[in-house]
PDB file of N, CA, C and O in Angstrom:
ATOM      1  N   UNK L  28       7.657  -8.730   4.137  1.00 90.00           N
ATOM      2  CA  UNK L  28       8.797  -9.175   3.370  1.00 90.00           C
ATOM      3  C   UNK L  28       9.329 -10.467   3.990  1.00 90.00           C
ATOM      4  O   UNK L  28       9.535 -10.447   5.204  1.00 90.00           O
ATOM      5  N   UNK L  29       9.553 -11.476   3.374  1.00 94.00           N
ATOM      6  CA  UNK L  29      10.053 -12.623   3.673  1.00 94.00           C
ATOM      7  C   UNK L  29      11.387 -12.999   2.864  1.00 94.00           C
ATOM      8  O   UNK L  29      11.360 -12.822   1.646  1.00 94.00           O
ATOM      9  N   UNK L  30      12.412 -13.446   3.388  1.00 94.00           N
ATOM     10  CA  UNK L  30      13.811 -14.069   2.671  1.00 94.00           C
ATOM     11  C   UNK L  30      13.907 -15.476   2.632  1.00 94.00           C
ATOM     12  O   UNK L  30      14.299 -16.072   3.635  1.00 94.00           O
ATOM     13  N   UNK L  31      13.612 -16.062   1.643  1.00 95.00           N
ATOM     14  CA  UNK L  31      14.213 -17.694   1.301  1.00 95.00           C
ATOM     15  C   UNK L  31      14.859 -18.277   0.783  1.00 95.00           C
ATOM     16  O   UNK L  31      15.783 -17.583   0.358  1.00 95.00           O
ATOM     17  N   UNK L  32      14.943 -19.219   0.538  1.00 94.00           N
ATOM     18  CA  UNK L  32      15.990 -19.912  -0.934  1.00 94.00           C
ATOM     19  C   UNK L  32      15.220 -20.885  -1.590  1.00 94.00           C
ATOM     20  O   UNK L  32      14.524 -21.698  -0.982  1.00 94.00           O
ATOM     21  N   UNK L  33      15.330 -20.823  -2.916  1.00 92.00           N
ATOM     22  CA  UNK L  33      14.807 -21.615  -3.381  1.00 92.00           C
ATOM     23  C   UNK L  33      15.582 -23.520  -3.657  1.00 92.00           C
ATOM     24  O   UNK L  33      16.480 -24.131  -3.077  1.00 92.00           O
ATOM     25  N   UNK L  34      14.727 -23.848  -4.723  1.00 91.00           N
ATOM     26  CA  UNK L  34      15.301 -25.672  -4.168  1.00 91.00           C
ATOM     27  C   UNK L  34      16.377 -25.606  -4.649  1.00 91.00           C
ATOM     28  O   UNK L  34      16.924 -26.601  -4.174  1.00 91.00           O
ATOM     29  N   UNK L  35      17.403 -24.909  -5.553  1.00 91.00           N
ATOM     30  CA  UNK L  35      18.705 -24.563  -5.830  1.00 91.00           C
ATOM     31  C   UNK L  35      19.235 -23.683  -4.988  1.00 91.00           C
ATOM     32  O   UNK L  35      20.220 -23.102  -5.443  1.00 91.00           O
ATOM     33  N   UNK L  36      18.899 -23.380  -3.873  1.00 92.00           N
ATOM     34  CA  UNK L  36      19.665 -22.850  -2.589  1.00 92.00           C
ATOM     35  C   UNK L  36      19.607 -21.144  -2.740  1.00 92.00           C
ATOM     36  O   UNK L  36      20.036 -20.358  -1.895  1.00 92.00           O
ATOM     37  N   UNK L  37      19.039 -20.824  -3.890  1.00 91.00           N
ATOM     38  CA  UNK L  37      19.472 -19.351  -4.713  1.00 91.00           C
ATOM     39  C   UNK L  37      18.375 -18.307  -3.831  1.00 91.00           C
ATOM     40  O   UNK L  37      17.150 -18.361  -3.941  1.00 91.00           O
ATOM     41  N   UNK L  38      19.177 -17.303  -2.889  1.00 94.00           N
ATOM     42  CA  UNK L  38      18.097 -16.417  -2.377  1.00 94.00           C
ATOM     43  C   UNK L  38      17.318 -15.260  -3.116  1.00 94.00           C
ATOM     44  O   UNK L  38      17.809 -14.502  -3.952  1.00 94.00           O
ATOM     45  N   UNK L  39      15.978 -15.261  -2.644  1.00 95.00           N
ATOM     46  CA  UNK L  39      14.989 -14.512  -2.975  1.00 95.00           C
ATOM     47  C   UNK L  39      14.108 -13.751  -1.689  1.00 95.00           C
ATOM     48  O   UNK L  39      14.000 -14.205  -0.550  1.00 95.00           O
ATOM     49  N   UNK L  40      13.566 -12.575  -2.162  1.00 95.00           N
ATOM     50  CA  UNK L  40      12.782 -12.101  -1.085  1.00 95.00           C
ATOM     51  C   UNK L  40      11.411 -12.038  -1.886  1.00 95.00           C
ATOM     52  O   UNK L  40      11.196 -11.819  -3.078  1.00 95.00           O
ATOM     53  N   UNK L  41      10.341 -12.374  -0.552  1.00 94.00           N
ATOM     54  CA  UNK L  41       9.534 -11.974  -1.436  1.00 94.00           C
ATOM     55  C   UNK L  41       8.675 -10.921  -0.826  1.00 94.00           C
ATOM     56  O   UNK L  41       8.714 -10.780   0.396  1.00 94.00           O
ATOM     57  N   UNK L  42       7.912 -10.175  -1.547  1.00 93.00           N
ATOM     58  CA  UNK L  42       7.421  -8.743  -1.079  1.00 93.00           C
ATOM     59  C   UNK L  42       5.546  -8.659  -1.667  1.00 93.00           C
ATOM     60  O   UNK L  42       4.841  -9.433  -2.314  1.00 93.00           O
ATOM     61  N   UNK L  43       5.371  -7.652  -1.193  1.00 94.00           N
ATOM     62  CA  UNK L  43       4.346  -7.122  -1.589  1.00 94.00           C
ATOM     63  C   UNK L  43       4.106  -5.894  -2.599  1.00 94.00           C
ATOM     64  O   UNK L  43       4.311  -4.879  -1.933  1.00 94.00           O
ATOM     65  N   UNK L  44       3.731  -5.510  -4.032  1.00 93.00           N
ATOM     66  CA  UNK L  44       3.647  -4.762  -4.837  1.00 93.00           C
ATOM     67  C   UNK L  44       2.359  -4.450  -4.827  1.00 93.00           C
ATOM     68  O   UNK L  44       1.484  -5.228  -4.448  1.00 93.00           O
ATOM     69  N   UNK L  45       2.143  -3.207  -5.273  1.00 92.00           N
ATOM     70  CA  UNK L  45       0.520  -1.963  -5.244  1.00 92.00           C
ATOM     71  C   UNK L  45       0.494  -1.836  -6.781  1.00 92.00           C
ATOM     72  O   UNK L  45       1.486  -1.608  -7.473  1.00 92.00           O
ATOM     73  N   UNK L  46      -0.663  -1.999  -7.192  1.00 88.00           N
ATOM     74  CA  UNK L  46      -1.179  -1.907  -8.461  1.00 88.00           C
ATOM     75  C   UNK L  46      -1.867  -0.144  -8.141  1.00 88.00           C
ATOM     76  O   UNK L  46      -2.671   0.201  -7.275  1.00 88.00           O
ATOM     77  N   UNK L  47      -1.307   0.540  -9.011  1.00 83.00           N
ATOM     78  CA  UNK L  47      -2.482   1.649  -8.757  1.00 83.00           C
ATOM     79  C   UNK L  47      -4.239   1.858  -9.205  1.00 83.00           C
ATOM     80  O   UNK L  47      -4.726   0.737  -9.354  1.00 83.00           O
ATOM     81  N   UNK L  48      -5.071   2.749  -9.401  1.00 74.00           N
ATOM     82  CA  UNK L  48      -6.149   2.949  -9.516  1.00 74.00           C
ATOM     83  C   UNK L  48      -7.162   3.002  -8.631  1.00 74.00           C
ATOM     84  O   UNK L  48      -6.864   2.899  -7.441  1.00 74.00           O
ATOM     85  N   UNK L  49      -8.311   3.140  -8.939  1.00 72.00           N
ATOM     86  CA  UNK L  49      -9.475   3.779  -8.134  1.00 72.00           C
ATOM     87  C   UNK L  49     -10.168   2.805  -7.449  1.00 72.00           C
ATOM     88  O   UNK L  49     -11.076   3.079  -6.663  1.00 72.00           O
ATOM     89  N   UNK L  50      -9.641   1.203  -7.801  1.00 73.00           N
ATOM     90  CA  UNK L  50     -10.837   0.153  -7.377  1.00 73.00           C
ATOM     91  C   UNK L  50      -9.507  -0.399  -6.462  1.00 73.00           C
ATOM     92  O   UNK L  50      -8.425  -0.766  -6.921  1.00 73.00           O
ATOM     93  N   UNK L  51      -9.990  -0.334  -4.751  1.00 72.00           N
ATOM     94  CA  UNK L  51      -9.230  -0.745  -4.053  1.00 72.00           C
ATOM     95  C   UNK L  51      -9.219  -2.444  -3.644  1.00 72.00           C
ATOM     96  O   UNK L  51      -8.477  -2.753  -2.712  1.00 72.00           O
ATOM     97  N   UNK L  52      -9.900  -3.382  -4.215  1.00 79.00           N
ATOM     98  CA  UNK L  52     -10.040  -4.695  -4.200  1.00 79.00           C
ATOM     99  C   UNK L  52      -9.193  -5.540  -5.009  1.00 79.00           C
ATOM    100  O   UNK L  52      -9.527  -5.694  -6.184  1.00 79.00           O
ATOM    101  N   UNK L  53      -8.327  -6.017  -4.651  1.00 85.00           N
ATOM    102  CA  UNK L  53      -7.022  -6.926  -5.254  1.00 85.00           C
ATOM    103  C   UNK L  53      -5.963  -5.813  -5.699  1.00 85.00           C
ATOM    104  O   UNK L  53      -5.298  -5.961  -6.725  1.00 85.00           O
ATOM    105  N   UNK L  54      -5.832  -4.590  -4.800  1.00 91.00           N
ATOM    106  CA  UNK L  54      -4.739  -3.817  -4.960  1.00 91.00           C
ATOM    107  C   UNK L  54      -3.364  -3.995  -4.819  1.00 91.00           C
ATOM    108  O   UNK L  54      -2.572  -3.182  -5.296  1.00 91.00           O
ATOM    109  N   UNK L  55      -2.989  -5.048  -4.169  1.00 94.00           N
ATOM    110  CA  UNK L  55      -1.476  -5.665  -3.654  1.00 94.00           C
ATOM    111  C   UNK L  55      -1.820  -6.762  -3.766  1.00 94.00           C
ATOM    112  O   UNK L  55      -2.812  -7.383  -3.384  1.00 94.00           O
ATOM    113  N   UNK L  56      -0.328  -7.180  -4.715  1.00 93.00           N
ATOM    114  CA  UNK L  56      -0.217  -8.555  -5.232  1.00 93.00           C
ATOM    115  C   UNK L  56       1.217  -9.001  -5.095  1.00 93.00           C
ATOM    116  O   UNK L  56       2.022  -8.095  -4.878  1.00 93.00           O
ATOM    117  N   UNK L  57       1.731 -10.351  -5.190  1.00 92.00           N
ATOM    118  CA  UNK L  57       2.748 -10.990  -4.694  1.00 92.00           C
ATOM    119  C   UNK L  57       3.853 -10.774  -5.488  1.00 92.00           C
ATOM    120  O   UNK L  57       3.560 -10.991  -6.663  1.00 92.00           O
ATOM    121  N   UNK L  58       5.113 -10.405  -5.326  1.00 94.00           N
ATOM    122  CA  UNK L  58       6.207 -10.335  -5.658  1.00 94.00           C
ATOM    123  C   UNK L  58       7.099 -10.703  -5.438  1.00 94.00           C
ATOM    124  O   UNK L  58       7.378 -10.548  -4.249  1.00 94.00           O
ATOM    125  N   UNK L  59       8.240 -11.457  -6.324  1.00 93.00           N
ATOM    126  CA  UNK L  59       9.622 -12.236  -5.931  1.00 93.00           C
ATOM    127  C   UNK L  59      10.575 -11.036  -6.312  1.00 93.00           C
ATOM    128  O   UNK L  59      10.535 -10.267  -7.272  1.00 93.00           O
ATOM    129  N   UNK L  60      11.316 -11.114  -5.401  1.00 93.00           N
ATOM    130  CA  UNK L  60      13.041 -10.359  -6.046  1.00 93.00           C
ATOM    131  C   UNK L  60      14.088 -11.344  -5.797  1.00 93.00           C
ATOM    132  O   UNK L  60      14.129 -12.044  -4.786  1.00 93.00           O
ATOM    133  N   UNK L  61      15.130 -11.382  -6.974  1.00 92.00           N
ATOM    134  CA  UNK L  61      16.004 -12.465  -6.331  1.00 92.00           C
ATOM    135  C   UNK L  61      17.409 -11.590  -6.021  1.00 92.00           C
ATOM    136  O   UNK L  61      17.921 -10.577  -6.497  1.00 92.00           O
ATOM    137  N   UNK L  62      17.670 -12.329  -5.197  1.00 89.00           N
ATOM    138  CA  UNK L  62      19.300 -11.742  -4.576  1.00 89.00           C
ATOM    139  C   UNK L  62      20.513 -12.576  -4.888  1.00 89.00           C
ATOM    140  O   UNK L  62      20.464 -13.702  -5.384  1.00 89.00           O
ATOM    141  N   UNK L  63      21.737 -11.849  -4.514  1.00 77.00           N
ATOM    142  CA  UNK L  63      23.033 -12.721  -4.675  1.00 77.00           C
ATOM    143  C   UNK L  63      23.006 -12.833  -6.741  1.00 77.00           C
ATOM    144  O   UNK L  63      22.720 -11.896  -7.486  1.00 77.00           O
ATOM    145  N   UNK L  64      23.432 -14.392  -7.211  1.00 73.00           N
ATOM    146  CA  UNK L  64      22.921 -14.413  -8.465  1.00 73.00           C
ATOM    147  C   UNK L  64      21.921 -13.687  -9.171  1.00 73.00           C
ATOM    148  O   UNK L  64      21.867 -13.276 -10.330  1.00 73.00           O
ATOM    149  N   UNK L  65      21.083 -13.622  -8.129  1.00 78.00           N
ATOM    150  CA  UNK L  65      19.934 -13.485  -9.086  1.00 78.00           C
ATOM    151  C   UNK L  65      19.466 -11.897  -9.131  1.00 78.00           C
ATOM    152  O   UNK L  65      18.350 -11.619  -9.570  1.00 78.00           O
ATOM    153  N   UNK L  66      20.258 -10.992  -8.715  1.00 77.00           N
ATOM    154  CA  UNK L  66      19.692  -9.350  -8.081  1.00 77.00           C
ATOM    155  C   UNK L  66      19.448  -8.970  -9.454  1.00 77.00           C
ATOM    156  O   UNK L  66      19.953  -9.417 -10.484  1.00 77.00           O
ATOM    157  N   UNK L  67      18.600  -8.084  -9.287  1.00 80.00           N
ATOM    158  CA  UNK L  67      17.875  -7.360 -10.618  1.00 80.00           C
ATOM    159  C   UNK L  67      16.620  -8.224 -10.815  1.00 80.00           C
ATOM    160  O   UNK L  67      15.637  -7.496 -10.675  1.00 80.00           O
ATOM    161  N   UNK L  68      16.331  -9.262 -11.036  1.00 87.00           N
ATOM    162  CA  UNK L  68      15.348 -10.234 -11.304  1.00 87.00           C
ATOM    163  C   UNK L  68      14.274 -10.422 -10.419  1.00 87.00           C
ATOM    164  O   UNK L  68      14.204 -10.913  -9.292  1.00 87.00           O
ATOM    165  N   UNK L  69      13.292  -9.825 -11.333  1.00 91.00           N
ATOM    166  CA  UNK L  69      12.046  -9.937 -10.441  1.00 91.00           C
ATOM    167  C   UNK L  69      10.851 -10.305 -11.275  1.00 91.00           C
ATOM    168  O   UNK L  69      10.511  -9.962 -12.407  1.00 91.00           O
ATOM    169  N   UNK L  70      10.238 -11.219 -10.256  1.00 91.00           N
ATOM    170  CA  UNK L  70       8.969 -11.798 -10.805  1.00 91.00           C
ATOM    171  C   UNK L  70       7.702 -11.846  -9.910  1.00 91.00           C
ATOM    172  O   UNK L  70       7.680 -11.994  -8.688  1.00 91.00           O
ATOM    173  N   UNK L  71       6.414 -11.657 -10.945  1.00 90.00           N
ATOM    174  CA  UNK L  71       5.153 -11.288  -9.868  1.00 90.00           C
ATOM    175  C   UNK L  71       4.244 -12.670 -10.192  1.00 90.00           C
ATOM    176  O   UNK L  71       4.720 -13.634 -10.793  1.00 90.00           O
ATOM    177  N   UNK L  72       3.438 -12.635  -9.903  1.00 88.00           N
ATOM    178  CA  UNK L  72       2.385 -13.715  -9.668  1.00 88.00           C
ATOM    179  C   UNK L  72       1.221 -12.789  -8.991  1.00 88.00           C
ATOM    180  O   UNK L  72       1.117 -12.609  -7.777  1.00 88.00           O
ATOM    181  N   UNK L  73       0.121 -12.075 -10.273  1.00 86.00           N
ATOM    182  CA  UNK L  73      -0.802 -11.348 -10.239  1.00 86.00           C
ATOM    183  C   UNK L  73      -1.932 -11.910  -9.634  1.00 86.00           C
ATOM    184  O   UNK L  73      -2.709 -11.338  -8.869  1.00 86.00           O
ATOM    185  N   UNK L  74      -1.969 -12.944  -9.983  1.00 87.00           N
ATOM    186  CA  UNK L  74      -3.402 -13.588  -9.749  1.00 87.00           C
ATOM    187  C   UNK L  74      -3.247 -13.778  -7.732  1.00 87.00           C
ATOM    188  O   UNK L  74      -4.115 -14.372  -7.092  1.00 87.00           O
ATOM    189  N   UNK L  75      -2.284 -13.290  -7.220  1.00 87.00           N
ATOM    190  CA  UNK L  75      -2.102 -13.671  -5.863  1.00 87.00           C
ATOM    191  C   UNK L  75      -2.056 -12.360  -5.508  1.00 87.00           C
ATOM    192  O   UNK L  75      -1.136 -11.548  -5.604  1.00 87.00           O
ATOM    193  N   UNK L  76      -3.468 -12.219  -4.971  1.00 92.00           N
ATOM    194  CA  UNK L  76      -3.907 -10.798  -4.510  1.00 92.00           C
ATOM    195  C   UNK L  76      -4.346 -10.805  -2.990  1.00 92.00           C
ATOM    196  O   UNK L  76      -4.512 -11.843  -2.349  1.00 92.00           O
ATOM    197  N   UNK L  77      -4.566  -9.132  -2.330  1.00 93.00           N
ATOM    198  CA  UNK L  77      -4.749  -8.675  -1.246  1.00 93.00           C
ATOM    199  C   UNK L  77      -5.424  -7.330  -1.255  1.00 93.00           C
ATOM    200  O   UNK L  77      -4.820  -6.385  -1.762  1.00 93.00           O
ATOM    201  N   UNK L  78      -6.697  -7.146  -0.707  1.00 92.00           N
ATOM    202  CA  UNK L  78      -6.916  -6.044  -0.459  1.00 92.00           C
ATOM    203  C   UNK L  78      -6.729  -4.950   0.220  1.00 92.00           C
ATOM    204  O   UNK L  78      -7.331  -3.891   0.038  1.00 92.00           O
ATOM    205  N   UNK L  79      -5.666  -5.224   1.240  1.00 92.00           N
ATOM    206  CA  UNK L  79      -4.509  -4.615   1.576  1.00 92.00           C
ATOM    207  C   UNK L  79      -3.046  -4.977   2.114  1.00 92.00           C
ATOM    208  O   UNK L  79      -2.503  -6.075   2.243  1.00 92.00           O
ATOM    209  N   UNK L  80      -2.658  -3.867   2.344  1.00 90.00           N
ATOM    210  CA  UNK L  80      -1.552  -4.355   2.564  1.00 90.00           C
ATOM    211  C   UNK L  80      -0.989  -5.114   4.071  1.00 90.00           C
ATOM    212  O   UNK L  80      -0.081  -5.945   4.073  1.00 90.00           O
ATOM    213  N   UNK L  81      -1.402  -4.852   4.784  1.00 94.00           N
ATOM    214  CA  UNK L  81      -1.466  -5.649   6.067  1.00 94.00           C
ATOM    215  C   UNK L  81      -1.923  -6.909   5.903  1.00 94.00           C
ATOM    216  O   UNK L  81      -1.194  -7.829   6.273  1.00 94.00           O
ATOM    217  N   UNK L  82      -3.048  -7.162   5.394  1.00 94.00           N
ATOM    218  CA  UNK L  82      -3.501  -8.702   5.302  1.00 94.00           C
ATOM    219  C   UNK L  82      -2.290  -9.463   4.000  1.00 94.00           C
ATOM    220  O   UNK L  82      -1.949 -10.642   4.100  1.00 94.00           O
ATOM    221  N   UNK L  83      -1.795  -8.578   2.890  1.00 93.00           N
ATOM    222  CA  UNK L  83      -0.583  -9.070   2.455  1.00 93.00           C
ATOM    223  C   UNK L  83       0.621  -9.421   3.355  1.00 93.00           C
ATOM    224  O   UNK L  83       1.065 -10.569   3.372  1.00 93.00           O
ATOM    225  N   UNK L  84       1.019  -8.673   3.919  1.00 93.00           N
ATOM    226  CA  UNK L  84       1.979  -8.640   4.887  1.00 93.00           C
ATOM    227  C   UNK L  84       1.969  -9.799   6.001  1.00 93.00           C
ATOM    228  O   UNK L  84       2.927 -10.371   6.520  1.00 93.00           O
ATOM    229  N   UNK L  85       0.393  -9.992   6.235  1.00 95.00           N
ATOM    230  CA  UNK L  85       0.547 -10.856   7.108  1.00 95.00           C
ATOM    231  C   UNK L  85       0.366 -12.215   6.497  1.00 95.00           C
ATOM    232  O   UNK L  85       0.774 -13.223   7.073  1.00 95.00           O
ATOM    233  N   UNK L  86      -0.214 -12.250   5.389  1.00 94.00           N
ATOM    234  CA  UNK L  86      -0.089 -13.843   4.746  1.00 94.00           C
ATOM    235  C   UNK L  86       1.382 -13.892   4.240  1.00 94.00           C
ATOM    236  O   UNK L  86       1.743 -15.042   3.990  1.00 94.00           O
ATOM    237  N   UNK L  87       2.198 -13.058   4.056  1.00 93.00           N
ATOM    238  CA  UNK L  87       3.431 -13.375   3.691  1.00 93.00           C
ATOM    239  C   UNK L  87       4.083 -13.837   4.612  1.00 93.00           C
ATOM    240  O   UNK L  87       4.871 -14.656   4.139  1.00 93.00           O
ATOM    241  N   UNK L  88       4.244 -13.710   6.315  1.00 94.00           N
ATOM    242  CA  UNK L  88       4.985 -13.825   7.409  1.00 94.00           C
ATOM    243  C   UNK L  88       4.403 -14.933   8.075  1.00 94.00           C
ATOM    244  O   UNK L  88       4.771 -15.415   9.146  1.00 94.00           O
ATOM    245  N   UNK L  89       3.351 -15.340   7.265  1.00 95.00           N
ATOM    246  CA  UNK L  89       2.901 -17.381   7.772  1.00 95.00           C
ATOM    247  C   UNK L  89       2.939 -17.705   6.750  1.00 95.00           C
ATOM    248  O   UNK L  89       3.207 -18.820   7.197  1.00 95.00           O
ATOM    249  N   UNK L  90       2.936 -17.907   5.339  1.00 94.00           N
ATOM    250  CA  UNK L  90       3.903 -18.759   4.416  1.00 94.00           C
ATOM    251  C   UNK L  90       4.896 -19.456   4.747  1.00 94.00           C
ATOM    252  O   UNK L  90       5.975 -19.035   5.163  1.00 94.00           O
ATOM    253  N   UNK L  91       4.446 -20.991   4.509  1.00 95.00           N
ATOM    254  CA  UNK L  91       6.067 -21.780   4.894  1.00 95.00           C
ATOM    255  C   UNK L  91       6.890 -21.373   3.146  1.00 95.00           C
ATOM    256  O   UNK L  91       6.497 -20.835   2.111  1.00 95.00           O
ATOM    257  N   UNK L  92       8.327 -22.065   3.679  1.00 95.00           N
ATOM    258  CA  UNK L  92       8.729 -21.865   2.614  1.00 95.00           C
ATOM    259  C   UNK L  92       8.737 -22.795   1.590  1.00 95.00           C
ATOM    260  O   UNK L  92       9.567 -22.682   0.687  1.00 95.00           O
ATOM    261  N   UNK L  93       7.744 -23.907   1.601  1.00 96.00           N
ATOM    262  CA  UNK L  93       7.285 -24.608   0.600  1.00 96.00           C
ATOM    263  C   UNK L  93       6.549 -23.970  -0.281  1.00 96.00           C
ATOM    264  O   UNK L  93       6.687 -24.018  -1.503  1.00 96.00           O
ATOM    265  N   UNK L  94       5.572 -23.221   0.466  1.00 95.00           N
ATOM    266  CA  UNK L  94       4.414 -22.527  -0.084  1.00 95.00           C
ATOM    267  C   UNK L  94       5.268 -21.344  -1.206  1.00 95.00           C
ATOM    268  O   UNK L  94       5.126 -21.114  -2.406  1.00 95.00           O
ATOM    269  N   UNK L  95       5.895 -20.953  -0.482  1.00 95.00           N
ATOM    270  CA  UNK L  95       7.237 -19.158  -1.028  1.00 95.00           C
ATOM    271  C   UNK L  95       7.521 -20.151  -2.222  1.00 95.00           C
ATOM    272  O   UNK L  95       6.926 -19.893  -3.269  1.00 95.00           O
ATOM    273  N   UNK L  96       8.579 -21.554  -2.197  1.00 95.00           N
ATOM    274  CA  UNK L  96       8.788 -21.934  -3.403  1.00 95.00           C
ATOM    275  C   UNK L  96       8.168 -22.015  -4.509  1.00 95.00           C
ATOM    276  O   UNK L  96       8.523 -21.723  -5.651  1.00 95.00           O
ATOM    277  N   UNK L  97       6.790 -22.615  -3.921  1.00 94.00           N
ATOM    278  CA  UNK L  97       5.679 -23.278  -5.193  1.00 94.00           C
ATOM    279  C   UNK L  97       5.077 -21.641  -5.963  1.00 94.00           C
ATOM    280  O   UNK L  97       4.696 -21.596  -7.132  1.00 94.00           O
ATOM    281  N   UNK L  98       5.105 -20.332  -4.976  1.00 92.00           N
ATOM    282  CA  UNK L  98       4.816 -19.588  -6.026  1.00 92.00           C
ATOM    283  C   UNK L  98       5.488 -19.209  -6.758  1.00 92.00           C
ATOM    284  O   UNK L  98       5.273 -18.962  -7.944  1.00 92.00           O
ATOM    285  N   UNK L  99       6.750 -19.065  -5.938  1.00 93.00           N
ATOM    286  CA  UNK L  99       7.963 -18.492  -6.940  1.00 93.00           C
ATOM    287  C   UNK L  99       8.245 -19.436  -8.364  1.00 93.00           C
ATOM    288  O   UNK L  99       8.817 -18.919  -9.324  1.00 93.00           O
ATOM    289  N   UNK L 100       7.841 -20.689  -8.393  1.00 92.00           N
ATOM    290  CA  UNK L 100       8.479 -21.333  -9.859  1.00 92.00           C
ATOM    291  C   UNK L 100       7.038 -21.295 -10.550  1.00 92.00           C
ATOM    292  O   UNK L 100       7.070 -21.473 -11.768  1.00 92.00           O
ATOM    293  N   UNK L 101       5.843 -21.102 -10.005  1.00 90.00           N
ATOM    294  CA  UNK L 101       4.776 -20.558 -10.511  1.00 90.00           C
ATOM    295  C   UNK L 101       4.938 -19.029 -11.366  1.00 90.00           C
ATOM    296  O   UNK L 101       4.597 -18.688 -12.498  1.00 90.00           O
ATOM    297  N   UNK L 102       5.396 -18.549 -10.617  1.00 89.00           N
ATOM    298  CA  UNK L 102       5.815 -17.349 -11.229  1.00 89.00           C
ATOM    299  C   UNK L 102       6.875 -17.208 -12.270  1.00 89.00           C
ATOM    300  O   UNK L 102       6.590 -16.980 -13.445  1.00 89.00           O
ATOM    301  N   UNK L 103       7.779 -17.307 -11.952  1.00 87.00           N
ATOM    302  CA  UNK L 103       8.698 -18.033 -12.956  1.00 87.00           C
ATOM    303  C   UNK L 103       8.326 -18.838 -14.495  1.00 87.00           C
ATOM    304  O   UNK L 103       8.687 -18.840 -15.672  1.00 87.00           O
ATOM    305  N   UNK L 104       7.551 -19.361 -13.760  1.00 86.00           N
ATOM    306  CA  UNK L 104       6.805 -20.650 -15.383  1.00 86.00           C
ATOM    307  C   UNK L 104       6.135 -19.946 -15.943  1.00 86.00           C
ATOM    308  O   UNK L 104       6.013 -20.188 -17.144  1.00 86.00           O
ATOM    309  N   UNK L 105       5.274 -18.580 -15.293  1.00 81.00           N
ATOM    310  CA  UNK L 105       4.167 -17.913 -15.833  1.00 81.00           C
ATOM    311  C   UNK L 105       5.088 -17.041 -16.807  1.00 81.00           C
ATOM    312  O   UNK L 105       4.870 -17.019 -18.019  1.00 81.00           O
ATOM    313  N   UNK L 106       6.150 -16.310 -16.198  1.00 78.00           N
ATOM    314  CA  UNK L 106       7.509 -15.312 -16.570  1.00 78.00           C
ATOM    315  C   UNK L 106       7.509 -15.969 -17.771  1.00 78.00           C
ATOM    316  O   UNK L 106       7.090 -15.349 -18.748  1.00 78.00           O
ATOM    317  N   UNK L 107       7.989 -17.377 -17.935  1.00 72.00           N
ATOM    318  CA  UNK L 107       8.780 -17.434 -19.359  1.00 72.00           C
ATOM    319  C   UNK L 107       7.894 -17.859 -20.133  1.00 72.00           C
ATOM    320  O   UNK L 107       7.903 -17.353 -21.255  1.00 72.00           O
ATOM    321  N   UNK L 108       6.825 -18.916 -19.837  1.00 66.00           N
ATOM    322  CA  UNK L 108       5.688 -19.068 -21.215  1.00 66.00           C
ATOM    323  C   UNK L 108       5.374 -17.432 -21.491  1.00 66.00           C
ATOM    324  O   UNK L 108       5.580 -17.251 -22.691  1.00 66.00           O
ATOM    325  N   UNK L 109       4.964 -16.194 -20.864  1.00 60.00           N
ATOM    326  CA  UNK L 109       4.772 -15.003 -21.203  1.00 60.00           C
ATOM    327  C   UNK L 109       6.312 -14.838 -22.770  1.00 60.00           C
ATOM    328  O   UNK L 109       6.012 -14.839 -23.964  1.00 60.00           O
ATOM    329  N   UNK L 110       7.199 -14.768 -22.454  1.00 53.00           N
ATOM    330  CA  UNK L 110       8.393 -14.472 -22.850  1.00 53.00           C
ATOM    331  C   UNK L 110       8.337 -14.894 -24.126  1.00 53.00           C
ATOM    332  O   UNK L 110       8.550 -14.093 -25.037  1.00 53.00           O
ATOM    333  N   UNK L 111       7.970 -16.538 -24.438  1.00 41.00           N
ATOM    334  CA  UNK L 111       8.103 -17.048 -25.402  1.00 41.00           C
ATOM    335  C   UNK L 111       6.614 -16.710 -26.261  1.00 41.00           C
ATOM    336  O   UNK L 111       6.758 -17.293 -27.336  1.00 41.00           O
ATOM    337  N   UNK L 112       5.435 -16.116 -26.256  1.00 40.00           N
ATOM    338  CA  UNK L 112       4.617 -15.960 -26.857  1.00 40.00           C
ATOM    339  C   UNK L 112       5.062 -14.515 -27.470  1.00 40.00           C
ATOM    340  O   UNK L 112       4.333 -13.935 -28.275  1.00 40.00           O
TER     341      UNK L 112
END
């Protein structure tokens, strides 16, 4: 779990989420939650996978927070073109 802010200062954590089923290869994938303003709001970015959770965990805790930003508005952009189709 990592805590940042994004380029509007607005905090977010970001985490690791488990897809269930039988095929354990790209089982945990990247997740934003936002806090303060933003609590309740959460966004994933699927295509950013881990075959477990430790190697998630640990690419999350060397992420700069450039990197945390660029997925989070990745995610985000993915969120609302989804929304509007």
């Amino acid at each position: 779990m990592r805590r940042f802010r994004d380029h509007e200062g607005n905090a977010w954590v970001a985490t690791v989420a488990r897809e269930g089923g039988g095929d354990y290869k790209g089982r945990f994938y990247f997740v934003v939650d936002g806090e303060g303003n933003n609590e309740g709001r959460r966004v994933s970015l699927t295509d950013v996978r881990w075959n477990s959770s430790r190697t998630a965990e640990r690419t999350l805790s060397t992420m700069s927070e450039v990197e945390l930003r660029r997925r989070l508005r990745s995610a985000i952009g993915r969120a609302s073109s989804a929304a509007v189709v």
